[in-house]
Coordinates of C-alpha atoms and ligand atoms in Angstrom, one line a residue:
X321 CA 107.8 67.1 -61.3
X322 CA 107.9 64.4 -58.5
X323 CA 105.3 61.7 -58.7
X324 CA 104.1 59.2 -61.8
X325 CA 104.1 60.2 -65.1
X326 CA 100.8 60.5 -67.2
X327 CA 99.8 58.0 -69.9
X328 CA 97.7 59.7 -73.1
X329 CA 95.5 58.2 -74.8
X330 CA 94.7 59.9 -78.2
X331 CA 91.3 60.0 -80.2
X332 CA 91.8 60.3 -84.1
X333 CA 94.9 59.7 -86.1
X334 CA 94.8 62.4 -88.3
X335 CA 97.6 65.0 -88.9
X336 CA 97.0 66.8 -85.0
X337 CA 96.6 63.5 -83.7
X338 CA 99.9 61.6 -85.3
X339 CA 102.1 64.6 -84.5
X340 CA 101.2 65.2 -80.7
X341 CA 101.6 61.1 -80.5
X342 CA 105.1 61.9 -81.7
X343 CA 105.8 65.1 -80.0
X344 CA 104.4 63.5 -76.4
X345 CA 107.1 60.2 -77.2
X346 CA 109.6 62.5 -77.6
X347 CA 109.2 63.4 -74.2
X348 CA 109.5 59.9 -72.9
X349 CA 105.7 59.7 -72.3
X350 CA 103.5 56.8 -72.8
X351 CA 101.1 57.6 -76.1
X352 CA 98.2 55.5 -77.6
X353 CA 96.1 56.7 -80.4
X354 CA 92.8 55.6 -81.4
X355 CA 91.5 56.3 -84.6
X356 CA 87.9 55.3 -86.2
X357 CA 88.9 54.4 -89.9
X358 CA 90.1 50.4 -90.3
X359 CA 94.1 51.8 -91.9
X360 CA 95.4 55.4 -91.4
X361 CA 95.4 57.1 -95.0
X362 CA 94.3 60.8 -96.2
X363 CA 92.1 61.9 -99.9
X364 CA 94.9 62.2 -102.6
X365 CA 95.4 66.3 -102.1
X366 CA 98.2 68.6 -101.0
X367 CA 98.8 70.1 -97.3
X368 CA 101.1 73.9 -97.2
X369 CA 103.4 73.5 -94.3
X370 CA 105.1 77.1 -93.1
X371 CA 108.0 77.7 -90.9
X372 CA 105.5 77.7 -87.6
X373 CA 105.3 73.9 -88.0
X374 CA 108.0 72.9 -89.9
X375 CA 110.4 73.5 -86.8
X376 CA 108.6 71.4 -84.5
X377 CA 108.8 68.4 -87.2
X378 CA 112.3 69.0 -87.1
X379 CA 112.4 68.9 -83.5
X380 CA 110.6 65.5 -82.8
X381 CA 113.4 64.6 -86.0
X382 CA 111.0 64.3 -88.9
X383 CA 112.8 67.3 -91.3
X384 CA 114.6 64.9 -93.3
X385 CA 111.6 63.4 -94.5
X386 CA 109.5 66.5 -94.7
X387 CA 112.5 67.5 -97.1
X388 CA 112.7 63.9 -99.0
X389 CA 108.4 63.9 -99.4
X390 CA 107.6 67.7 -99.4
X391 CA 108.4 70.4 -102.3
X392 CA 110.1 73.3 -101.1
X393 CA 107.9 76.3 -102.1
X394 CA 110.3 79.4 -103.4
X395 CA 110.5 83.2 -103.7
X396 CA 108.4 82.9 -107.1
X397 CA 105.4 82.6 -105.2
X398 CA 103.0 85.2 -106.4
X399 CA 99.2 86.2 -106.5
X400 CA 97.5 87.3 -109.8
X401 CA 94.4 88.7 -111.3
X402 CA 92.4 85.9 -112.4
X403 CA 93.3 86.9 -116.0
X404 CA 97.1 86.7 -114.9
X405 CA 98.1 89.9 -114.3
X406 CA 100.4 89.8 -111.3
X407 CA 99.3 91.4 -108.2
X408 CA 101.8 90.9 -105.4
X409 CA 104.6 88.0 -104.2
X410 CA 103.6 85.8 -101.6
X411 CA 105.7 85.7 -98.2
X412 CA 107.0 81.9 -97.7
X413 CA 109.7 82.6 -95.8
X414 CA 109.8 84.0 -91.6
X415 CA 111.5 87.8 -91.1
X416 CA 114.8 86.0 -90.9
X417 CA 114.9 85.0 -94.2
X418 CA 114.4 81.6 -93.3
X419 CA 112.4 79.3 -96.4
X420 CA 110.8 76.1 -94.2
X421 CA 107.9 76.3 -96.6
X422 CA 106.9 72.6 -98.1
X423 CA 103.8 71.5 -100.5
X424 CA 103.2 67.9 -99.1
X425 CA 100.7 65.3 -100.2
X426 CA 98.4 64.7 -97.3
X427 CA 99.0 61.1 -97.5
X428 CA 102.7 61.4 -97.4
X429 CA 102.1 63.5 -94.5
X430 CA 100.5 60.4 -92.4
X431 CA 103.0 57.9 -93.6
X432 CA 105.5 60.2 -92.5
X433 CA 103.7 60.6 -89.2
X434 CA 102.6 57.1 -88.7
X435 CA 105.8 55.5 -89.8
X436 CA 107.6 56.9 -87.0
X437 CA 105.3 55.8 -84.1
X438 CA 105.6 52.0 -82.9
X439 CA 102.5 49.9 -84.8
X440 CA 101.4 48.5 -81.4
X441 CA 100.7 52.2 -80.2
X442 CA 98.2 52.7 -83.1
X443 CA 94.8 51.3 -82.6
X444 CA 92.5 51.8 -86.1
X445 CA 89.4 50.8 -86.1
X446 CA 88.4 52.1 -82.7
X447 CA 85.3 55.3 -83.2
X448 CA 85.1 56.7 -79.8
X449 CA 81.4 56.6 -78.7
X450 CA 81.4 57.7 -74.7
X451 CA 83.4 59.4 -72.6
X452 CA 83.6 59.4 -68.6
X453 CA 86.2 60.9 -65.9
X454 CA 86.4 61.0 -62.1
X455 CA 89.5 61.8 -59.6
X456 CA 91.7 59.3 -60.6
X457 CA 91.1 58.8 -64.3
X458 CA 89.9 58.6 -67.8
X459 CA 87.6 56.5 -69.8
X460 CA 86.6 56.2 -72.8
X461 CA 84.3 53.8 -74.8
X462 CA 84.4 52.3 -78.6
X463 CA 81.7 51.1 -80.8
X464 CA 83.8 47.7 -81.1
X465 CA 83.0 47.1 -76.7
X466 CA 86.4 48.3 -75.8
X467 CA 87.0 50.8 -73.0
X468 CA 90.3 52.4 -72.0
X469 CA 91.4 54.2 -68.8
X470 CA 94.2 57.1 -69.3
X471 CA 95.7 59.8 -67.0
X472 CA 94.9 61.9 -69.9
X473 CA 92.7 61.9 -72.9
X474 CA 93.3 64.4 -76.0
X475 CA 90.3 64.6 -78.4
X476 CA 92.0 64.9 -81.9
X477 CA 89.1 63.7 -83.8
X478 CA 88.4 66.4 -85.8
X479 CA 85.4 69.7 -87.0
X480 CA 82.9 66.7 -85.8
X481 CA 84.5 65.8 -82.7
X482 CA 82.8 62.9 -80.2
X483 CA 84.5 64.3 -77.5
X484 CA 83.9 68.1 -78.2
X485 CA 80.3 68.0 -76.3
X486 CA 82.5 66.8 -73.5
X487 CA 84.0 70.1 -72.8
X488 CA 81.8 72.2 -74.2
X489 CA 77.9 72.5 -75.4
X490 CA 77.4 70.7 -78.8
X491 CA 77.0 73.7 -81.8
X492 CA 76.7 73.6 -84.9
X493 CA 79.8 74.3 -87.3
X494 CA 79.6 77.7 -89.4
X495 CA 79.1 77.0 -93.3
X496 CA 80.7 80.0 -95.3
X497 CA 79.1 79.5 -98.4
X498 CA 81.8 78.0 -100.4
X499 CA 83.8 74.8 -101.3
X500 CA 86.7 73.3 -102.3
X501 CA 87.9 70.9 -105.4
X502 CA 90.8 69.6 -104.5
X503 CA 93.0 67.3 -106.1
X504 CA 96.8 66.7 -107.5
X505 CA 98.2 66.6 -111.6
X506 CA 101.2 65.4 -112.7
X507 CA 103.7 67.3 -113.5
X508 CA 105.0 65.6 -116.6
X509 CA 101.6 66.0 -118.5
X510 CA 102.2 70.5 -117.6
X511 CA 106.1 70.7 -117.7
X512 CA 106.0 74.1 -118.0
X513 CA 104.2 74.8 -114.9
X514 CA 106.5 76.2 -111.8
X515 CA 106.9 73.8 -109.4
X516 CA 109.0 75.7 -107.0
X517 CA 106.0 78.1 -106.7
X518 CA 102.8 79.0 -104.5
X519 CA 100.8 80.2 -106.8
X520 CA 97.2 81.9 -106.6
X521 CA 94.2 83.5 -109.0
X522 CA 91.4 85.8 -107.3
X523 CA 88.6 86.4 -109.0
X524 CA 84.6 87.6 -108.1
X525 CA 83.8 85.0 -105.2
X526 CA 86.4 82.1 -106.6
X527 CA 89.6 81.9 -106.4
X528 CA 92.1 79.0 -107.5
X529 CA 95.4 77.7 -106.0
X530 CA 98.2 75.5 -106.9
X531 CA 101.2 74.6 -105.0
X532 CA 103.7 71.6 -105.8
X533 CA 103.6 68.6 -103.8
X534 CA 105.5 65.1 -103.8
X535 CA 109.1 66.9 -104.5
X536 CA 107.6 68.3 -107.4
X537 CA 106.0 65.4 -108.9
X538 CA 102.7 66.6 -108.4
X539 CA 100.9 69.8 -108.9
X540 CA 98.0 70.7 -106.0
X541 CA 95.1 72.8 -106.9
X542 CA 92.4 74.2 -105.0
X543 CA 89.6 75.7 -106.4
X544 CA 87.3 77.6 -104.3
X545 CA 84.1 78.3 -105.6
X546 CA 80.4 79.0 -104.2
X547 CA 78.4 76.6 -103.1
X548 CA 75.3 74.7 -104.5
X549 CA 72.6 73.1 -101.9
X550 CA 73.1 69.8 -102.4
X551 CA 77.1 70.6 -101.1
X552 CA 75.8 72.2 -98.0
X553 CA 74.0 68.9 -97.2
X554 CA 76.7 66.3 -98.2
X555 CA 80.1 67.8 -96.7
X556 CA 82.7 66.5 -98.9
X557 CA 82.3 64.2 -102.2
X558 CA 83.9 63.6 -105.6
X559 CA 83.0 66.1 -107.6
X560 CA 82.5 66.3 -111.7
X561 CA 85.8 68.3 -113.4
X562 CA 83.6 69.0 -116.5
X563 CA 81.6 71.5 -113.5
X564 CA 85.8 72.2 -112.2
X565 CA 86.4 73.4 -115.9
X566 CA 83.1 75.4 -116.2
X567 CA 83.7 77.3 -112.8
X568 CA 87.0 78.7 -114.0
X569 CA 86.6 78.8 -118.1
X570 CA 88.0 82.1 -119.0
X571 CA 90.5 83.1 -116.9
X572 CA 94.0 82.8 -117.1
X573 CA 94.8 80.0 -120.0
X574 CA 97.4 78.6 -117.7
X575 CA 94.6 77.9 -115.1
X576 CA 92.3 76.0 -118.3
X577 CA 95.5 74.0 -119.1
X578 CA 96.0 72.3 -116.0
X579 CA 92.2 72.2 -115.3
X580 CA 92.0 69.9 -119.2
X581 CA 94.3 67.0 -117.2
X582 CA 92.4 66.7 -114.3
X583 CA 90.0 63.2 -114.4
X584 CA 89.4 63.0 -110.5
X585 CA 88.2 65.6 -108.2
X586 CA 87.0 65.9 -104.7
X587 CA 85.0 69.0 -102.9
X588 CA 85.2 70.3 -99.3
X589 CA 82.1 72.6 -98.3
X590 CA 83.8 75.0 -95.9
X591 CA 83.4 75.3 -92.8
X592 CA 84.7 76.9 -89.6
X593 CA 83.6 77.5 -85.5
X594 CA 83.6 80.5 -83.4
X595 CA 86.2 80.0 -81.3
X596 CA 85.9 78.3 -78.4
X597 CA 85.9 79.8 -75.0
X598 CA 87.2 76.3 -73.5
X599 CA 89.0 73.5 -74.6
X600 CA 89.8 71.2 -71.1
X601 CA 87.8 69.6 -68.9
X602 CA 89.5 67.9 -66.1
X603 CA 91.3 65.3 -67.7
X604 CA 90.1 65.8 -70.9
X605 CA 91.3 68.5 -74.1
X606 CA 91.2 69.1 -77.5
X607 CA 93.1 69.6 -80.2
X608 CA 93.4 70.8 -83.8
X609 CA 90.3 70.9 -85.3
X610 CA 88.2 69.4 -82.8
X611 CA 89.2 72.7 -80.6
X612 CA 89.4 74.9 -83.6
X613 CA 88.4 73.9 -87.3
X614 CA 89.1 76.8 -89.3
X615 CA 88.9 78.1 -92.9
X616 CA 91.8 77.2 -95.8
X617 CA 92.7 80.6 -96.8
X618 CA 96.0 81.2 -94.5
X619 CA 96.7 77.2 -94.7
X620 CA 96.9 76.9 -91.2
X621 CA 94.6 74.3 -90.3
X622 CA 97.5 71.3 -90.0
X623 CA 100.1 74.0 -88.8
X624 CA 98.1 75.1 -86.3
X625 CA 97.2 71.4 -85.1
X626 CA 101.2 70.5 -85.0
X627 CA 101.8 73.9 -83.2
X628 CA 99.1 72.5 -80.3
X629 CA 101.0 69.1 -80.1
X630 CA 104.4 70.9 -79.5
X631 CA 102.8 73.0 -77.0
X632 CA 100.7 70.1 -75.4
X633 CA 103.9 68.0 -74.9
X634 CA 106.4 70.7 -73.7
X635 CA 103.8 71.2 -70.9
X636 CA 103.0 67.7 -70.5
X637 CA 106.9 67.2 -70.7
X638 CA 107.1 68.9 -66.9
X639 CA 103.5 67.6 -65.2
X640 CA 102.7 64.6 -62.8
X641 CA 99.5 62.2 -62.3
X642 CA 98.5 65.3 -59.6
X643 CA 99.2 68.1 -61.8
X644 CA 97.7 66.4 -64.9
X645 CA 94.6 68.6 -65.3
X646 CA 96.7 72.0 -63.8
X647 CA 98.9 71.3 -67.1
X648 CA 96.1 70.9 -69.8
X649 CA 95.2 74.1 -68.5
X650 CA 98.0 76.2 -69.1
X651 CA 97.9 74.6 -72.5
X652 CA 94.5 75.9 -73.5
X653 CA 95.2 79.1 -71.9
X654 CA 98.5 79.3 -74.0
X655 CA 96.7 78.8 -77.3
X656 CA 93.9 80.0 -77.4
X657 CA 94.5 83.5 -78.3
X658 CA 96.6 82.6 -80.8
X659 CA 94.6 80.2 -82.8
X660 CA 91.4 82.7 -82.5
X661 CA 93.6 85.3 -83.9
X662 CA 94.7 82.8 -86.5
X663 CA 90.9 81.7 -87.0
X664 CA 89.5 85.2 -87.5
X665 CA 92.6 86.0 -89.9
X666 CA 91.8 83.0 -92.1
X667 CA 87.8 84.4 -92.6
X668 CA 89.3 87.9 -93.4
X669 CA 91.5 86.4 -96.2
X670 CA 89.1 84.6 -97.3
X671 CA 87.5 88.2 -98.2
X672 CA 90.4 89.4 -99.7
X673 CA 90.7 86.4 -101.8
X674 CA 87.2 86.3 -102.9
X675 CA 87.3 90.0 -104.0
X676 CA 84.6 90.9 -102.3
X677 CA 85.6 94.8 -102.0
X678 CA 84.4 97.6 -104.5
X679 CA 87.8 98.9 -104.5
X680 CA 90.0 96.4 -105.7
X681 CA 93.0 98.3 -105.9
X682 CA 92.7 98.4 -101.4
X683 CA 92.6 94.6 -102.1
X684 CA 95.6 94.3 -103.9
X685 CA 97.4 96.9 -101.2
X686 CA 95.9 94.9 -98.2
X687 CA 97.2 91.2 -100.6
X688 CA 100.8 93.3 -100.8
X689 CA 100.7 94.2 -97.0
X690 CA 99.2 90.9 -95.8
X691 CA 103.5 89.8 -95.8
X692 CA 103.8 91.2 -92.7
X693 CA 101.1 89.3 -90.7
X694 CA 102.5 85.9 -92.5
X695 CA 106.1 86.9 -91.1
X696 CA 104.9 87.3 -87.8
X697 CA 102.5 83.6 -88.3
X698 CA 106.0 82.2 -89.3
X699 CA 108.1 83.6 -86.6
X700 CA 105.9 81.9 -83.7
X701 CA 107.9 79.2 -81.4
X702 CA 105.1 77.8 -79.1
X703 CA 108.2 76.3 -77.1
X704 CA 109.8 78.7 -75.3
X705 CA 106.5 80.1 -74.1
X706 CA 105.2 76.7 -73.4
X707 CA 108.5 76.4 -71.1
X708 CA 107.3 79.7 -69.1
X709 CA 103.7 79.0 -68.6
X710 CA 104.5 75.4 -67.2
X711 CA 106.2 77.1 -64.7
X712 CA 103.1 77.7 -62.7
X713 CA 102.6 73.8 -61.8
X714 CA 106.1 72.4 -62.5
Ligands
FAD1458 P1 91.4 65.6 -89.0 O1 92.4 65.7 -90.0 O2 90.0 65.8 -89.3 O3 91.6 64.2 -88.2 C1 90.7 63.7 -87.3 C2 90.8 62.2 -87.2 O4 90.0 61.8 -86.2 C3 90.4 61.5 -88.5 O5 91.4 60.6 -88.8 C4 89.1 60.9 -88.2 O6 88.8 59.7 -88.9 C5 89.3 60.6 -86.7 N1 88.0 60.5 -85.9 C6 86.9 61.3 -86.1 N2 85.9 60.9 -85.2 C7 86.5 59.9 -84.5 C8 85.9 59.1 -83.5 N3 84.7 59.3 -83.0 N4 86.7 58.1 -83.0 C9 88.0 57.9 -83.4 N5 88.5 58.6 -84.4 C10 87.8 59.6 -85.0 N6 95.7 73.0 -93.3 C11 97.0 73.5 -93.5 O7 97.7 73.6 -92.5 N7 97.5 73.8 -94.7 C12 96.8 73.7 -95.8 O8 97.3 73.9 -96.9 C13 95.4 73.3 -95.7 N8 94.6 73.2 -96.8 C14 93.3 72.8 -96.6 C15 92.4 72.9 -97.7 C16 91.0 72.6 -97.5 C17 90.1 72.7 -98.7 C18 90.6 72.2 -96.3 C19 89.1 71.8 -96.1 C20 91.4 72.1 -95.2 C21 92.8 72.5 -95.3 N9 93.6 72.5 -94.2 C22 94.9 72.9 -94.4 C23 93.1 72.2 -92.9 C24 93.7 70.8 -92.4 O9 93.3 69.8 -93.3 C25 93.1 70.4 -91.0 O10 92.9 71.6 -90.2 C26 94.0 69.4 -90.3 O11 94.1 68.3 -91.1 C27 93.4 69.1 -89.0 O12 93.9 67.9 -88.5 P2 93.1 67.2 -87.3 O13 94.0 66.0 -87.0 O14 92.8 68.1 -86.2 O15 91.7 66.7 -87.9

């Protein structure tokens, strides 16, 4: 690396676009993020972070407060029947034994995030509308008038990204025929419940999840249930938890227990992309969802977004203005594989979990085996390998 050093500008200030602002600092590069909503804040729900992630918010220092704000997720993890009867434990740890497996609340997520990137570095209130590049730079447009130039611009604004048709042909998102009521219940009104523990029900085309969150304070459900029309249409909304309670009456009285404390919901439809075959465009590339929105049933949605900003600013970390675009491409070509793979293995869980199979007893084998794939989701380091392919520009 020999000449000027690229400033990155950031669109949306969600959980990819906070981390990769902290991640790119970290290696002494200039960062602004611009994110539509007036204040930076997430829906009251939970968000599973596994070892894949969790090492790259300790590297950028922020496993102190993942441990003071998340709930460490144990051994008594475990997937049942949806009358209760256990089926098989649920990996949390990598192969080397090592347990970096938190519930979080999303919002304690941001703060987390946020709080340790300078206030003058954050602009809210800024919806991208435009987009323009030539030789020498980047630009892109607000609704408020504003306009900013950067060496490079990282499109982190999510499944509906402004700056997705930029790279690629618009598409439509894929709707899987489900959603999601999610929400959080304190812990003191269901002392009994584990909250050290993953825990998850499968039933005919539903399935419900809870893991804890807020050191335990909070329990996080998800229930995952089919999907009416008017939910197709709308996206995401509160939902009614007398409908909650009706999806899930009759199985496992634990599940009804919690379910009878629960006064605020909120639904997800869900929805996910083929992957896409590219991600950069000169000086422009995506990240987490807006490159690769993905379904809920391996978690790895957030995970996957942090794993992109590690990767994005180890690369970055060894590029000048002239090898700006050379970099984002080694980037995309690093990850893509790897967050197909993870895409396509979050669809097929999805099955498992849903119980659509005649033979439920392959199910439960395929539940039992499905360790070994989370071990080797766990193990991943996007560092070292982010270290290698830079090589080729550096
Ligand atoms: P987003 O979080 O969508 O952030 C995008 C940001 O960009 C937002 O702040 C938005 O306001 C902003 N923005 C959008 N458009 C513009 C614009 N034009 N201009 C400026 N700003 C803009 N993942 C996990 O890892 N673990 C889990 O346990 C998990 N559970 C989930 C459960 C459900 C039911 C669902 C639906 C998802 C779950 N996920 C989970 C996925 C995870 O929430 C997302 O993948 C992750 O938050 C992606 O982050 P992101 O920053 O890419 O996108």
């Amino acid at each position: 690396m020999a000449g000027k050093r690229p400033n990155v500008a950031i669109v949306g200030g969600g959980i990819g676009g906070l981390f990769a602002a902290n991640a790119l600092r970290a290696q002494g590069l200039k960062v602004d993020i611009y994110e539509q909503a007036p204040a930076l804040g997430e829906v009251g729900a939970g968000v599973y972070l596994t070892p894949n992630s969790v090492r790259h918010l300790n590297r950028v220092g922020l496993g102190p407060q993942v441990e003071k704000f998340g709930a460490l997720v144990g051994t008594q993890s475990h997937y049942f029947h949806q009358d209760g009867t256990p089926i098989a434990p649920v990996q949390v740890t990598d192969s080397s034994g090592w347990n970096a497996t938190y519930g979080m609340h999303r919002a304690d997520l941001v703060e987390i995030l946020a709080g340790a990137l300078p206030q003058e570095i954050v602009h809210t209130g800024h919806r991208c509308t435009g987009f323009a590049q030539d030789a020498e730079t980047a630009r892109v447009s607000f609704a408020n008038g504003a306009t900013v130039a950067a060496d490079i611009v990282i499109g982190a604004d999510g499944i509906h990204s402004e700056l997705r048709p930029y790279v690629f042909p618009p598409s439509n998102p894929v709707f899987h025929g489900g959603i999601a009521y999610r929400s959080v219940v304190p812990h003191r009104l269901i002392p009994d419940w584990p909250n050290k523990a993953w825990l998850m029900w499968l039933g005919k085309g539903k399935h419900f999840l809870t893991f804890p969150v807020r050191h335990g304070e909070l329990v996080n459900y998800v229930g995952f249930v089919p999907a009416d029309q008017q939910m197709k249409e709308s996206w995401s909304a509160p939902g009614d938890p007398d409908v909650l309670r009706a999806e899930f009456a009759g199985w496992d009285p634990r599940i009804g227990e919690l379910l009878s404390h629960v006064t605020q919901t909120f639904r997800w439809a869900l929805y996910d992309r083929e992957p896409l075959p590219v991600w950069t465009k000169g000086r422009l590339t995506l990240l987490g969802d807006a490159a690769h929105p993905m379904l809920p049933h391996l978690g790895q949605g957030a995970n996957q977004s942090i794993e992109d900003g590690m990767a994005l600013a180890t690369i970055l970390a060894l590029c000048d203005v002239s090898t700006a675009s050379a970099a984002l491409n080694v980037y995309e070509r690093l990850r893509r594989e790897r967050v197909a793979a993870v895409q396509r293995g979050a669809r097929e869980n999805g099955m498992r979990y849903d119980s659509v199979y005649a033979d439920l007893a392959r199910r439960d084998a395929e539940i039992t085996a499905h360790a070994e794939f989370r071990k080797r989701l766990y193990d991943h380091d996007v560092v070292p390998e982010a270290k290698a392919a830079a090589m080729s520009f550096a």
